[in-house]
PDB file of C-alpha atoms and ligand atoms in Angstrom:
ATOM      1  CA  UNK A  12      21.189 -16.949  -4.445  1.00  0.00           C
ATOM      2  CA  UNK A  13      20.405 -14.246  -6.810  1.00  0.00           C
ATOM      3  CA  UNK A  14      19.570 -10.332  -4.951  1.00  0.00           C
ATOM      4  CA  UNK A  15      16.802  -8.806  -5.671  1.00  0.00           C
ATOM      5  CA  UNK A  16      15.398  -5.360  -5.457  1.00  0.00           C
ATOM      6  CA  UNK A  17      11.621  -6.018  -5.531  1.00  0.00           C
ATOM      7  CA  UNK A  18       9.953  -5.435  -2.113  1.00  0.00           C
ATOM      8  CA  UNK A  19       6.983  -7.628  -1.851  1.00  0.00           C
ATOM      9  CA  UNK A  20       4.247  -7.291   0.792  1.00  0.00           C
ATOM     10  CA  UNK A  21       2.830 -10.857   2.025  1.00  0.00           C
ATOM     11  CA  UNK A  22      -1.096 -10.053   2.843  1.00  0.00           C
ATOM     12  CA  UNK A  23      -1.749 -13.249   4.989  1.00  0.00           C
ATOM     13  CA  UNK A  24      -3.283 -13.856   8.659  1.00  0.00           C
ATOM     14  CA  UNK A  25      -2.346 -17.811   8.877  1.00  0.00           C
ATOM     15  CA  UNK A  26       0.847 -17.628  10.771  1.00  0.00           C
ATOM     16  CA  UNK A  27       2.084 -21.217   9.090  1.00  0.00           C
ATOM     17  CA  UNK A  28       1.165 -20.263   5.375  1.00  0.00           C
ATOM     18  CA  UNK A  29       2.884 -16.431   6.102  1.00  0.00           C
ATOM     19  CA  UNK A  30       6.335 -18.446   7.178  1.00  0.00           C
ATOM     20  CA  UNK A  31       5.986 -20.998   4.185  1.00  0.00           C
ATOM     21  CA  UNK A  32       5.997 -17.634   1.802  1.00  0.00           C
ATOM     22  CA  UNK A  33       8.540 -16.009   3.662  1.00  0.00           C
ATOM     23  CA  UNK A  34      10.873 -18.921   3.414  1.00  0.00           C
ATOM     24  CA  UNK A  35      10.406 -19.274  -0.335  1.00  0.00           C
ATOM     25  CA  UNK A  36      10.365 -15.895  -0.739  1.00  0.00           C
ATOM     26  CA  UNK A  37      14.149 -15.367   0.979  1.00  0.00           C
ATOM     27  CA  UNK A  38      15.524 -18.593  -0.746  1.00  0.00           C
ATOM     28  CA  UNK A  39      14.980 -16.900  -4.091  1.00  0.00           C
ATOM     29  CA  UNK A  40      16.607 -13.864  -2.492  1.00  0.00           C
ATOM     30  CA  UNK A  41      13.309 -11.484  -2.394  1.00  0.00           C
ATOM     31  CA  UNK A  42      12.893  -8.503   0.481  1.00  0.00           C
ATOM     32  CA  UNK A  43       9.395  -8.807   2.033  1.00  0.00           C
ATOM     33  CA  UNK A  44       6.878  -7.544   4.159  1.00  0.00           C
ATOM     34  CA  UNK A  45       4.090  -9.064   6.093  1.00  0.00           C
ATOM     35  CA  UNK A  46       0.717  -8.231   7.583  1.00  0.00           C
ATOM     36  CA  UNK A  47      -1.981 -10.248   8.724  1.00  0.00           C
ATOM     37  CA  UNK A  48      -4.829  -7.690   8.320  1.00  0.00           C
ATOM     38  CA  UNK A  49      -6.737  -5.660   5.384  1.00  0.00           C
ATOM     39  CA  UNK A  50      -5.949  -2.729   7.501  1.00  0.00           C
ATOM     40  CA  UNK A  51      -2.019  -3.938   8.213  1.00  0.00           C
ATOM     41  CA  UNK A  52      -1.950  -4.274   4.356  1.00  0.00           C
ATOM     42  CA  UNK A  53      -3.344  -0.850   3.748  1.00  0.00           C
ATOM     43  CA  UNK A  54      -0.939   1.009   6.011  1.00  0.00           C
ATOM     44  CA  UNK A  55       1.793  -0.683   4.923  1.00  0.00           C
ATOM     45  CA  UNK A  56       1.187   0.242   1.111  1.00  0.00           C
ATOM     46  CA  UNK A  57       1.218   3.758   2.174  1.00  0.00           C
ATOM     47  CA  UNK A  58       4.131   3.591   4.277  1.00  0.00           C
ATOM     48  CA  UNK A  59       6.772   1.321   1.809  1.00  0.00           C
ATOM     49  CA  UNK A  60       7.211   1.220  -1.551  1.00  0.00           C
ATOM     50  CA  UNK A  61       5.595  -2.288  -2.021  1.00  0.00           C
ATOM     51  CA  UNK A  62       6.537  -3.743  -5.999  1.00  0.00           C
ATOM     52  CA  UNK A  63       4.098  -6.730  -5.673  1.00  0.00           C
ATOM     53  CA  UNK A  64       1.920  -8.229  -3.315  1.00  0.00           C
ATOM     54  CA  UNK A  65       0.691 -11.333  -2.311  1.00  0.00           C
ATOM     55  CA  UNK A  66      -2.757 -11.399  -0.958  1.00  0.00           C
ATOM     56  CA  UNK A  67      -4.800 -14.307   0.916  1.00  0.00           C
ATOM     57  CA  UNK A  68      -8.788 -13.247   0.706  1.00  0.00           C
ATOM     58  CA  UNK A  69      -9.878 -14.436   3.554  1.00  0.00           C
ATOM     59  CA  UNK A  70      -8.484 -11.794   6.390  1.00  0.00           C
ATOM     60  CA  UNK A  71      -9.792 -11.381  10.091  1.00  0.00           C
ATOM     61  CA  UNK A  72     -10.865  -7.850   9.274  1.00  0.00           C
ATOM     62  CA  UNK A  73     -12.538  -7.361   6.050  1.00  0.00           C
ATOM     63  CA  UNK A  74     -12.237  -9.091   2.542  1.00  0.00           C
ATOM     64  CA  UNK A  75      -8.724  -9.623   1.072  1.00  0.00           C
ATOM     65  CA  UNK A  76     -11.091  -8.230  -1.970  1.00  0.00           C
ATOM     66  CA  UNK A  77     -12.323  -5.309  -0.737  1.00  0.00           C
ATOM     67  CA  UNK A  78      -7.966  -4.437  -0.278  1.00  0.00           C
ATOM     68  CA  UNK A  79      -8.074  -5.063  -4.378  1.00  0.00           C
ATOM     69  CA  UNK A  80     -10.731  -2.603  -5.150  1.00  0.00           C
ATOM     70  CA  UNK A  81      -9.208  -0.409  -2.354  1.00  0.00           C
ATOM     71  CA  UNK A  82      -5.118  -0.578  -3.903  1.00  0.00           C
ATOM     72  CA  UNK A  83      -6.508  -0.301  -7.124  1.00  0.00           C
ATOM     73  CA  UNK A  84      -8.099   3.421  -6.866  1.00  0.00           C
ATOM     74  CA  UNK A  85      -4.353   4.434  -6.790  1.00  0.00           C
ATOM     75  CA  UNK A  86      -1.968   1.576  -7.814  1.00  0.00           C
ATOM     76  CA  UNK A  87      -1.569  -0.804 -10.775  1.00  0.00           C
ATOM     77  CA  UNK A  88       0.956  -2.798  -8.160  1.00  0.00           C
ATOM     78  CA  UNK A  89       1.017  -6.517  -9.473  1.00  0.00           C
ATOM     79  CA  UNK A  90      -1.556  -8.439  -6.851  1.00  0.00           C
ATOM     80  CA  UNK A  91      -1.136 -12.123  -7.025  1.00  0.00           C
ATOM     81  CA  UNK A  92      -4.452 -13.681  -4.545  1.00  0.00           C
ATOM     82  CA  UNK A  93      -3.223 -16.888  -2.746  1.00  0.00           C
ATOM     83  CA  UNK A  94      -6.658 -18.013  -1.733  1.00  0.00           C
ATOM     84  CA  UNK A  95      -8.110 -21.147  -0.189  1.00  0.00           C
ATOM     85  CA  UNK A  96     -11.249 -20.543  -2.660  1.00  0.00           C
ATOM     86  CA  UNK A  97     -11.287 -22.682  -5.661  1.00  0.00           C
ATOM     87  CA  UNK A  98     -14.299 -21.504  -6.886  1.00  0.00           C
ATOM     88  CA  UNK A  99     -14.027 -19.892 -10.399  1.00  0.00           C
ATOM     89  CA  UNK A 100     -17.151 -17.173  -9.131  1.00  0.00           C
ATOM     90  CA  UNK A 101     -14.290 -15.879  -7.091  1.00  0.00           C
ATOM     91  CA  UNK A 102     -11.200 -16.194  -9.446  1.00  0.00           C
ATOM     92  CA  UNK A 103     -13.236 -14.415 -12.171  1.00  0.00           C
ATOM     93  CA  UNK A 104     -13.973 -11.725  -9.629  1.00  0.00           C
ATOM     94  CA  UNK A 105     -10.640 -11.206  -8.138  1.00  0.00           C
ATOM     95  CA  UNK A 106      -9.562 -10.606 -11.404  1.00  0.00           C
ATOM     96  CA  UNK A 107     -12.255  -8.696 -12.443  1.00  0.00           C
ATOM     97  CA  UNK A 108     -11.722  -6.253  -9.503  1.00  0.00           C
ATOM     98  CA  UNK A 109      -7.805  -5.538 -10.711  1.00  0.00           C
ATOM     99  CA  UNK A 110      -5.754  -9.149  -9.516  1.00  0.00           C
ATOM    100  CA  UNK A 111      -3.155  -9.726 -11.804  1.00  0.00           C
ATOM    101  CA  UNK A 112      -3.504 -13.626 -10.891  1.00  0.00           C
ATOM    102  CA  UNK A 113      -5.025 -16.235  -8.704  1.00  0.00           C
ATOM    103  CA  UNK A 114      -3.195 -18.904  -6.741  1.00  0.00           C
ATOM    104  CA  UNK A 115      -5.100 -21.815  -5.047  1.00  0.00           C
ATOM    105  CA  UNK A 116      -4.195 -23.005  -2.005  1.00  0.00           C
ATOM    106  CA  UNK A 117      -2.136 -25.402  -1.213  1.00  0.00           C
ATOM    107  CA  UNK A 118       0.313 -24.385  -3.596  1.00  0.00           C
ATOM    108  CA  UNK A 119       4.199 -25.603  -4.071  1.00  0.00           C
ATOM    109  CA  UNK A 120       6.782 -23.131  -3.480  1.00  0.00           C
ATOM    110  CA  UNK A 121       7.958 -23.634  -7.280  1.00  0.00           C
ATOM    111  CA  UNK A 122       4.757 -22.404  -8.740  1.00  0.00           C
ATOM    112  CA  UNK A 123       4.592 -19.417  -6.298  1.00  0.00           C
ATOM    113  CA  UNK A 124       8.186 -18.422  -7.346  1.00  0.00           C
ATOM    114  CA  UNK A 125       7.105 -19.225 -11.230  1.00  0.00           C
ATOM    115  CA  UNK A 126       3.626 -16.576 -11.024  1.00  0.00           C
ATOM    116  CA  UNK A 127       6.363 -13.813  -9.186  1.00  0.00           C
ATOM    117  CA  UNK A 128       8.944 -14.162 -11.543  1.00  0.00           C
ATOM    118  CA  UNK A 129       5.784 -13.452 -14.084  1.00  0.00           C
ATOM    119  CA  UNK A 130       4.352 -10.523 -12.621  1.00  0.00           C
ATOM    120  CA  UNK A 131       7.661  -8.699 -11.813  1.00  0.00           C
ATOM    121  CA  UNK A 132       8.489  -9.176 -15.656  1.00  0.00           C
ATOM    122  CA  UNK A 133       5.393  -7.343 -16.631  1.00  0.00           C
ATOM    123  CA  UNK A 134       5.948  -5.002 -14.302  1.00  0.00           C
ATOM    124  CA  UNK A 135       8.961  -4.284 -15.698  1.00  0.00           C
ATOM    125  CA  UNK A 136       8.172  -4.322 -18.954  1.00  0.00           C
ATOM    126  CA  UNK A 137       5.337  -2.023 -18.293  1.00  0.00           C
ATOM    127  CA  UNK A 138       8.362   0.577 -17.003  1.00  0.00           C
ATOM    128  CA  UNK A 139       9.314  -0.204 -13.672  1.00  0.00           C
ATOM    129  CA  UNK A 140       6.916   0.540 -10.484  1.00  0.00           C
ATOM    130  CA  UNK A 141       3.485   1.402 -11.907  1.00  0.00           C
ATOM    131  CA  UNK A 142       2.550   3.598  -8.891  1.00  0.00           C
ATOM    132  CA  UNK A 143       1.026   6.435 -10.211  1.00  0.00           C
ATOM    133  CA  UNK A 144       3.821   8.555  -8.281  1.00  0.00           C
ATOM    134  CA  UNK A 145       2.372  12.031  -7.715  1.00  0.00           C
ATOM    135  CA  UNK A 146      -0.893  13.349  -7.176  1.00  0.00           C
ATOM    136  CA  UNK A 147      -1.779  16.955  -6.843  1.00  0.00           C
ATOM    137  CA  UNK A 148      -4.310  18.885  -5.889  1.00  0.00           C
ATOM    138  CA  UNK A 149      -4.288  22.787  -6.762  1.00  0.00           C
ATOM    139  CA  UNK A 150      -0.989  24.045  -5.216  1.00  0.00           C
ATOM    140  CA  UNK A 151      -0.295  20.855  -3.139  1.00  0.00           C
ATOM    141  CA  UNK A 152       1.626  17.969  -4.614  1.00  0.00           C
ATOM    142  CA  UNK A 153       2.578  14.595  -3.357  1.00  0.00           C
ATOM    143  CA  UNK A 154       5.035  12.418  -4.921  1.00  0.00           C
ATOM    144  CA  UNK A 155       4.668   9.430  -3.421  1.00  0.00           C
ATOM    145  CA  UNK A 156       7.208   7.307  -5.216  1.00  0.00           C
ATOM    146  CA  UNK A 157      10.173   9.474  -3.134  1.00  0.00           C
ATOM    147  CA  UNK A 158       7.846  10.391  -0.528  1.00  0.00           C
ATOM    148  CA  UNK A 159       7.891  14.030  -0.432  1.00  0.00           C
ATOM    149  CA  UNK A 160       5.590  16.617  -0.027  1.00  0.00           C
ATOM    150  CA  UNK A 161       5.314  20.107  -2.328  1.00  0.00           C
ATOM    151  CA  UNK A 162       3.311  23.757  -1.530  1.00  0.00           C
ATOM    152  CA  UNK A 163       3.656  26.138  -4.455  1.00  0.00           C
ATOM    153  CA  UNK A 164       6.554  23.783  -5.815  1.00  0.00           C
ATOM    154  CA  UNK A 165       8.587  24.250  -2.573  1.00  0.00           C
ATOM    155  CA  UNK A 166       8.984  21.220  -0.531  1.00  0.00           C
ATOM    156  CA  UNK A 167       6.810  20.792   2.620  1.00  0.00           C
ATOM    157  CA  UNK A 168       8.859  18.719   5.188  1.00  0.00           C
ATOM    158  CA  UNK A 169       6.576  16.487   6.915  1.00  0.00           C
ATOM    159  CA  UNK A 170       7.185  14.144   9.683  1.00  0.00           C
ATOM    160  CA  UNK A 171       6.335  10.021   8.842  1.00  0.00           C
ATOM    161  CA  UNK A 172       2.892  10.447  10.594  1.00  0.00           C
ATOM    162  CA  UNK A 173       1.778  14.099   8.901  1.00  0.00           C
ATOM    163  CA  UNK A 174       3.055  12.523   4.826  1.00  0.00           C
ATOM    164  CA  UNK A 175       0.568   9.421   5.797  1.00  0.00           C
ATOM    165  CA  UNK A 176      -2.343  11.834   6.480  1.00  0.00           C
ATOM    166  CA  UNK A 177      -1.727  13.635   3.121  1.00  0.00           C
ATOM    167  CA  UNK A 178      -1.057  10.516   1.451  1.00  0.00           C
ATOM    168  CA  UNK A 179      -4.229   9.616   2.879  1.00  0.00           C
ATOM    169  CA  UNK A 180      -6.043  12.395   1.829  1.00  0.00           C
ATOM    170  CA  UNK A 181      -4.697  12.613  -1.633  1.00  0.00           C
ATOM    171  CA  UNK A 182      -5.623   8.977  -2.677  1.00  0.00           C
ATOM    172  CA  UNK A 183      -9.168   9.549  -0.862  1.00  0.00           C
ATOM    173  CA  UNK A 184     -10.097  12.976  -3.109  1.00  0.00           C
ATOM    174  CA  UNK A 185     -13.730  13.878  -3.401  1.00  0.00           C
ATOM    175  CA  UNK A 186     -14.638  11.204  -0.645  1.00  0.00           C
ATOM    176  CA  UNK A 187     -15.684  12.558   2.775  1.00  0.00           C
ATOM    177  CA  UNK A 188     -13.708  10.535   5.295  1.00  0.00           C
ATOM    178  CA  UNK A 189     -14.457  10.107   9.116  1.00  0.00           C
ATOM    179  CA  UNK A 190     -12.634  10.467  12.116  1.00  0.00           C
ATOM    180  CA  UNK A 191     -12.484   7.064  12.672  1.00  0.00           C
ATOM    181  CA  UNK A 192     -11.437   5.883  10.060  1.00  0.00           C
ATOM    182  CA  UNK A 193      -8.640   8.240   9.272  1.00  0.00           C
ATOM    183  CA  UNK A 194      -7.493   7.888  12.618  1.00  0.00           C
ATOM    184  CA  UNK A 195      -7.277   4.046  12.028  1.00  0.00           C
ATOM    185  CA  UNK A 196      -5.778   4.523   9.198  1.00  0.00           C
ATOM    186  CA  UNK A 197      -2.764   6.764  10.408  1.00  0.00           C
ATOM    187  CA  UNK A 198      -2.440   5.488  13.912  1.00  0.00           C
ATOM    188  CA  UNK A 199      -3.535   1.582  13.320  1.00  0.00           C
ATOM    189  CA  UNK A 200      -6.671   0.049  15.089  1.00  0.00           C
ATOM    190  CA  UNK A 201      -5.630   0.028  18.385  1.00  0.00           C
ATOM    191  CA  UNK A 202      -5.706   3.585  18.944  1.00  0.00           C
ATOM    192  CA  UNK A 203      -9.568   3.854  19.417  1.00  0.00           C
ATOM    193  CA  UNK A 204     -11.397   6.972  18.895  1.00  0.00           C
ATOM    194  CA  UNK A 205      -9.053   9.684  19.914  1.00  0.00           C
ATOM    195  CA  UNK A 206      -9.370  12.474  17.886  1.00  0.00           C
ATOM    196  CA  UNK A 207      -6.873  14.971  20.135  1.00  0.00           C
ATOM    197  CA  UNK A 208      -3.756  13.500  18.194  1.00  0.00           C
ATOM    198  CA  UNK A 209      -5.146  13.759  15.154  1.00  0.00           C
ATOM    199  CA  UNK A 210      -6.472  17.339  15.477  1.00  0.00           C
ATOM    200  CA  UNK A 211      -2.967  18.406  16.833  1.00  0.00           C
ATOM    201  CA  UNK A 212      -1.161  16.189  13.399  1.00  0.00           C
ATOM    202  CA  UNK A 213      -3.393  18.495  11.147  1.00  0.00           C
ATOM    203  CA  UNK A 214      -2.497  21.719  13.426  1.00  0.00           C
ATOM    204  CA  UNK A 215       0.998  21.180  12.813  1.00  0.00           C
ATOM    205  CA  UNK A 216       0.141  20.767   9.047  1.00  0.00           C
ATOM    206  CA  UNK A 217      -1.557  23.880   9.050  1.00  0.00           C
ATOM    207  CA  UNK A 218       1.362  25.985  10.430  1.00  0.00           C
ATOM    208  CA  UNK A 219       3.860  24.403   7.577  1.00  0.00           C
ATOM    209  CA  UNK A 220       2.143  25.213   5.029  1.00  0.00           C
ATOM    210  CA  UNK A 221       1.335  29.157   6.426  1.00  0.00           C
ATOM    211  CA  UNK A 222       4.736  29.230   6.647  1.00  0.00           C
ATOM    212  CA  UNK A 223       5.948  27.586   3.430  1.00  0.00           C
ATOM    213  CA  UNK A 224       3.602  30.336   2.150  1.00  0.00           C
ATOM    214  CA  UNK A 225       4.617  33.112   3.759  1.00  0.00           C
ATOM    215  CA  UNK A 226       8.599  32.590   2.947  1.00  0.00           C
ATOM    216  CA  UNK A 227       7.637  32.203  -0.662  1.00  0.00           C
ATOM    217  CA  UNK A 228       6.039  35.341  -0.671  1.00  0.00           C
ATOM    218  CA  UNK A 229       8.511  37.258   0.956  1.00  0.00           C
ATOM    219  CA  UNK A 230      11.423  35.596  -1.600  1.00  0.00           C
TER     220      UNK A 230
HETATM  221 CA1   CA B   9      -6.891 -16.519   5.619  1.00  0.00          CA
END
């Protein structure tokens, strides 16, 4: 069995198709992660640096193509759909919407491995991870490929939750974003409506950054 670096995410909320992937997937010597939700999916691209991803459409949440659109405001990641729907109306517009390829359901483990081995040769071809790595915005810059945060070129040392708000922020510019939903986003879904945590996150934010300014005027 051959070792490979690529980390792919497994977007998929039927418990039996997840573990048929998963098996392929580690026979052939891959690294994976799984989630069973839009959302799940979403957090997880922000948190790990994801090379591929495999995504069913129809999630318990919202739309396996809404996730497309979504990823593909900030990521040319490779995004092979594994969907039940045979329909060409909804091949055409996965692809249309930024999917690399479509797999139908039920599919053999040897074709799966096949369309990977595809994908991960364009996206090597195309220069390794395609991530558009940093974003900035004025003085603040995120590179989000090594996961670190910059104020006035000096790094900004952030704990896991305060780098997923920027993140969050940075891939959302010129949108106006609720509560809610950023609080879903950072904390998960289970967390409800409470907006103390959050306000406290962006307090502590606000203090770095004062004082990432302050020592770079005094050197
Ligand atoms: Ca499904």
């Amino acid at each position: 069995m051959q070792n490979r670096n690529e980390l792919i995410l497994i977007v998929e909320d039927d418990s039996q198709i997840r573990n048929f992937i998963c098996y392929s997937l580690k026979q052939e010597g891959f690294s994976y992660i799984t989630a069973g939700t839009a959302q799940g999916a979403l957090s997880t691209l922000v948190t790990e640096q994801i090379d591929l991803m495999l995504l069913d459409l129809g999630l318990p949440d919202f739309d396996g193509m809404e996730v497309i659109k979504k990823v593909r405001e900030w990521s040319e990641m490779p995004i092979i759909v594994v969907s039940a729907r045979d329909q060409d109306k909804e091949k055409a517009s996965a692809l249309d919407n930024g999917a690399d390829d479509y797999l139908t359901k039920p599919f053999s483990s040897m074709e799966l491995m096949a369309r990977i081995r595809v994908a991960i040769r364009h996206l090597h071809k195309a220069g390794g991870n395609r991530l558009q790595t940093t974003l900035a915005v004025g003085e603040l810059k995120i590179d989000l490929d090594k996961r670190l945060v910059y104020l006035e070129d000096s790094e900004l040392h952030t704990t896991p939750l305060e780098y997923s708000l920027l993140s969050l922020f940075f891939r959302n510019i010129g949108k106006v974003l609720t509560t809610n939903y950023i609080i879903k986003e950072i904390y998960g879904a289970g967390y409800g409506s409470d907006t103390q945590a959050l306000r406290k996150l962006m307090a502590g934010l606000r203090r770095k950054s004062k004082r990432t300014r302050q020592s770079h005027a005094i050197s």
